[in-house]
């Protein structure tokens, strides 16, 4: 009776916390859609997007109550808040793409619920890691051989696979696949790695063990392949950075971070000298003002958008972020900064930090189960590193990598993969007890 009462109390608390947060997110999204309608009347479109967001928020919360009553109460409201804010911005910046993004939101929430509904998924991911890896390799090879670019721009990276007018980016799925494989592999090697890390480097040369060197070389090689054949610097950097973090946590050896950092620097140096797209991004990062009206136009306009926003911003629909090419995708953070100002930026960063903190909390709570802990850590780091790369890139703190801002930027593949990540984290959060 006591246990049943405790479970009911925990469920009620989770339910109330989540719904209050969803209500606040709904108020924010609704007010912004109303303001956008006042500024640029677009008829039925704004309200359709709002209705679809509300349906996803309410339907998702009710389904989670049935499927996963003991879940983390913050993750779903945070990602719905970000996704709703993203649709508002896309509707303001590129209305033609907002319909697609809303449809992808519905699909993504359904995928999240399907991930949670299939209870054996975590066991399957752990047991069949080589099947997962093989599937990931097939995706990578398919993209290299059959990849297309829906924009039709000659010479642009061909990172999409398409069927008719529907395109998806396999690298988004590949991120989740590789984290699942690495979590399974490293959890099996965890005892041996930890035992080796107890020895001094000079005596045992533990850091030269194939258990450690093998995966490092494999992932470095995979990152090089992605850079060479796909010219996708962002995905390669995310893969290798997440892998280094997982390997460091599994082994406890600091030299892994040092060696991995050197390998990543070496790969960047080689790519800079071999590929014009990488050379361009590094050059405009170092000094964009030499070509402010040419190759560096995008980043210069981004910096001007941040400057124009000030503390309180221009207001939704009041700024000029559309001067930035592809602003609804790679540079949506710049548009947010111009129209919502420093306050909006701080709200966004706070929401992302809450997501990351809850993900890391789940990983710590599973520290007695290496696979669950590494999986939660890897999935959280995927989102964290991607946010750091794109937010640093549009602020000229880092070279541009072309990745999207999770949950906010336009892109169905990114949104779908990001909600699958939430589904896995919610499942892990419910298995803590």
PDB file of C-alpha atoms in Angstrom, residues 207-318:
ATOM      1  CA  UNK A 207      46.522   3.419 -23.197  1.00  0.00           C
ATOM      2  CA  UNK A 208      47.953   1.476 -26.190  1.00  0.00           C
ATOM      3  CA  UNK A 209      45.454  -1.356 -25.675  1.00  0.00           C
ATOM      4  CA  UNK A 210      43.515  -2.336 -28.827  1.00  0.00           C
ATOM      5  CA  UNK A 211      40.353  -1.882 -26.763  1.00  0.00           C
ATOM      6  CA  UNK A 212      41.112   1.843 -26.689  1.00  0.00           C
ATOM      7  CA  UNK A 213      43.219   2.511 -29.777  1.00  0.00           C
ATOM      8  CA  UNK A 214      41.012   0.419 -32.082  1.00  0.00           C
ATOM      9  CA  UNK A 215      37.800   2.432 -31.611  1.00  0.00           C
ATOM     10  CA  UNK A 216      39.724   5.730 -31.751  1.00  0.00           C
ATOM     11  CA  UNK A 217      41.264   4.889 -35.125  1.00  0.00           C
ATOM     12  CA  UNK A 218      37.944   3.506 -36.411  1.00  0.00           C
ATOM     13  CA  UNK A 219      35.977   6.623 -35.504  1.00  0.00           C
ATOM     14  CA  UNK A 220      38.709   8.945 -36.737  1.00  0.00           C
ATOM     15  CA  UNK A 221      38.691   7.103 -40.055  1.00  0.00           C
ATOM     16  CA  UNK A 222      34.909   7.315 -40.266  1.00  0.00           C
ATOM     17  CA  UNK A 223      35.071  11.063 -39.615  1.00  0.00           C
ATOM     18  CA  UNK A 224      37.684  11.456 -42.369  1.00  0.00           C
ATOM     19  CA  UNK A 225      35.437   9.538 -44.791  1.00  0.00           C
ATOM     20  CA  UNK A 226      32.536  11.832 -44.009  1.00  0.00           C
ATOM     21  CA  UNK A 227      34.697  14.928 -44.554  1.00  0.00           C
ATOM     22  CA  UNK A 228      36.301  13.630 -47.766  1.00  0.00           C
ATOM     23  CA  UNK A 229      33.284  12.183 -49.564  1.00  0.00           C
ATOM     24  CA  UNK A 230      30.502  14.307 -48.152  1.00  0.00           C
ATOM     25  CA  UNK A 231      32.320  17.510 -47.145  1.00  0.00           C
ATOM     26  CA  UNK A 232      30.188  17.483 -43.997  1.00  0.00           C
ATOM     27  CA  UNK A 233      32.507  19.013 -41.413  1.00  0.00           C
ATOM     28  CA  UNK A 234      29.765  19.425 -38.795  1.00  0.00           C
ATOM     29  CA  UNK A 235      28.631  15.802 -38.720  1.00  0.00           C
ATOM     30  CA  UNK A 236      32.216  14.551 -38.629  1.00  0.00           C
ATOM     31  CA  UNK A 237      33.060  16.853 -35.708  1.00  0.00           C
ATOM     32  CA  UNK A 238      29.945  15.771 -33.779  1.00  0.00           C
ATOM     33  CA  UNK A 239      30.681  12.070 -34.313  1.00  0.00           C
ATOM     34  CA  UNK A 240      34.250  12.295 -33.143  1.00  0.00           C
ATOM     35  CA  UNK A 241      33.609  14.632 -30.202  1.00  0.00           C
ATOM     36  CA  UNK A 242      30.775  12.488 -28.811  1.00  0.00           C
ATOM     37  CA  UNK A 243      32.884   9.378 -29.263  1.00  0.00           C
ATOM     38  CA  UNK A 244      35.825  10.886 -27.379  1.00  0.00           C
ATOM     39  CA  UNK A 245      33.575  11.839 -24.475  1.00  0.00           C
ATOM     40  CA  UNK A 246      32.084   8.335 -24.267  1.00  0.00           C
ATOM     41  CA  UNK A 247      35.489   6.671 -24.488  1.00  0.00           C
ATOM     42  CA  UNK A 248      36.907   8.983 -21.832  1.00  0.00           C
ATOM     43  CA  UNK A 249      34.034   8.243 -19.450  1.00  0.00           C
ATOM     44  CA  UNK A 250      34.339   4.497 -20.075  1.00  0.00           C
ATOM     45  CA  UNK A 251      38.126   4.355 -19.622  1.00  0.00           C
ATOM     46  CA  UNK A 252      38.824   7.263 -17.274  1.00  0.00           C
ATOM     47  CA  UNK A 253      42.025   8.124 -19.165  1.00  0.00           C
ATOM     48  CA  UNK A 254      42.634  11.820 -19.810  1.00  0.00           C
ATOM     49  CA  UNK A 255      45.175  11.083 -22.526  1.00  0.00           C
ATOM     50  CA  UNK A 256      42.287   9.975 -24.737  1.00  0.00           C
ATOM     51  CA  UNK A 257      40.944  13.530 -24.828  1.00  0.00           C
ATOM     52  CA  UNK A 258      44.404  14.907 -25.592  1.00  0.00           C
ATOM     53  CA  UNK A 259      45.121  12.386 -28.349  1.00  0.00           C
ATOM     54  CA  UNK A 260      41.646  12.719 -29.800  1.00  0.00           C
ATOM     55  CA  UNK A 261      41.943  16.496 -29.842  1.00  0.00           C
ATOM     56  CA  UNK A 262      45.218  16.215 -31.743  1.00  0.00           C
ATOM     57  CA  UNK A 263      43.659  13.839 -34.280  1.00  0.00           C
ATOM     58  CA  UNK A 264      40.708  16.183 -34.746  1.00  0.00           C
ATOM     59  CA  UNK A 265      43.090  19.119 -35.270  1.00  0.00           C
ATOM     60  CA  UNK A 266      45.105  17.095 -37.779  1.00  0.00           C
ATOM     61  CA  UNK A 267      41.950  16.152 -39.687  1.00  0.00           C
ATOM     62  CA  UNK A 268      40.871  19.809 -39.757  1.00  0.00           C
ATOM     63  CA  UNK A 269      44.284  20.901 -41.059  1.00  0.00           C
ATOM     64  CA  UNK A 270      44.202  18.296 -43.838  1.00  0.00           C
ATOM     65  CA  UNK A 271      40.615  19.199 -44.762  1.00  0.00           C
ATOM     66  CA  UNK A 272      41.525  22.897 -44.865  1.00  0.00           C
ATOM     67  CA  UNK A 273      44.252  22.227 -47.408  1.00  0.00           C
ATOM     68  CA  UNK A 274      42.253  19.794 -49.537  1.00  0.00           C
ATOM     69  CA  UNK A 275      38.680  21.066 -49.640  1.00  0.00           C
ATOM     70  CA  UNK A 276      37.598  24.531 -50.682  1.00  0.00           C
ATOM     71  CA  UNK A 277      34.426  24.465 -48.557  1.00  0.00           C
ATOM     72  CA  UNK A 278      36.452  23.866 -45.386  1.00  0.00           C
ATOM     73  CA  UNK A 279      39.015  26.504 -46.414  1.00  0.00           C
ATOM     74  CA  UNK A 280      36.192  29.009 -46.988  1.00  0.00           C
ATOM     75  CA  UNK A 281      34.649  28.426 -43.560  1.00  0.00           C
ATOM     76  CA  UNK A 282      37.958  28.767 -41.760  1.00  0.00           C
ATOM     77  CA  UNK A 283      38.929  31.911 -43.700  1.00  0.00           C
ATOM     78  CA  UNK A 284      35.659  33.721 -43.040  1.00  0.00           C
ATOM     79  CA  UNK A 285      35.868  32.668 -39.403  1.00  0.00           C
ATOM     80  CA  UNK A 286      39.303  34.252 -39.035  1.00  0.00           C
ATOM     81  CA  UNK A 287      38.410  37.488 -40.828  1.00  0.00           C
ATOM     82  CA  UNK A 288      35.004  37.858 -42.509  1.00  0.00           C
ATOM     83  CA  UNK A 289      35.308  41.614 -43.063  1.00  0.00           C
ATOM     84  CA  UNK A 290      37.646  41.262 -46.045  1.00  0.00           C
ATOM     85  CA  UNK A 291      34.776  39.769 -48.071  1.00  0.00           C
ATOM     86  CA  UNK A 292      31.760  41.199 -46.265  1.00  0.00           C
ATOM     87  CA  UNK A 293      29.813  41.555 -49.526  1.00  0.00           C
ATOM     88  CA  UNK A 294      31.051  38.277 -50.995  1.00  0.00           C
ATOM     89  CA  UNK A 295      31.883  34.893 -49.548  1.00  0.00           C
ATOM     90  CA  UNK A 296      31.503  36.106 -45.948  1.00  0.00           C
ATOM     91  CA  UNK A 297      28.174  37.859 -46.553  1.00  0.00           C
ATOM     92  CA  UNK A 298      26.198  35.304 -44.528  1.00  0.00           C
ATOM     93  CA  UNK A 299      28.285  35.482 -41.348  1.00  0.00           C
ATOM     94  CA  UNK A 300      28.595  39.277 -41.541  1.00  0.00           C
ATOM     95  CA  UNK A 301      24.817  39.658 -41.778  1.00  0.00           C
ATOM     96  CA  UNK A 302      24.507  37.281 -38.837  1.00  0.00           C
ATOM     97  CA  UNK A 303      26.779  39.443 -36.692  1.00  0.00           C
ATOM     98  CA  UNK A 304      24.818  42.533 -37.701  1.00  0.00           C
ATOM     99  CA  UNK A 305      21.587  40.793 -36.682  1.00  0.00           C
ATOM    100  CA  UNK A 306      22.987  40.137 -33.210  1.00  0.00           C
ATOM    101  CA  UNK A 307      24.074  43.763 -32.934  1.00  0.00           C
ATOM    102  CA  UNK A 308      20.671  45.038 -34.082  1.00  0.00           C
ATOM    103  CA  UNK A 309      18.797  42.964 -31.521  1.00  0.00           C
ATOM    104  CA  UNK A 310      20.266  44.677 -28.483  1.00  0.00           C
ATOM    105  CA  UNK A 311      18.826  43.667 -25.122  1.00  0.00           C
ATOM    106  CA  UNK A 312      15.092  43.531 -25.870  1.00  0.00           C
ATOM    107  CA  UNK A 313      15.120  42.809 -29.600  1.00  0.00           C
ATOM    108  CA  UNK A 314      13.299  44.404 -32.531  1.00  0.00           C
ATOM    109  CA  UNK A 315      10.132  42.404 -31.909  1.00  0.00           C
ATOM    110  CA  UNK A 316       8.688  39.470 -33.863  1.00  0.00           C
ATOM    111  CA  UNK A 317       8.381  40.455 -37.516  1.00  0.00           C
ATOM    112  CA  UNK A 318      10.030  43.826 -36.930  1.00  0.00           C
TER     113      UNK A 318
END
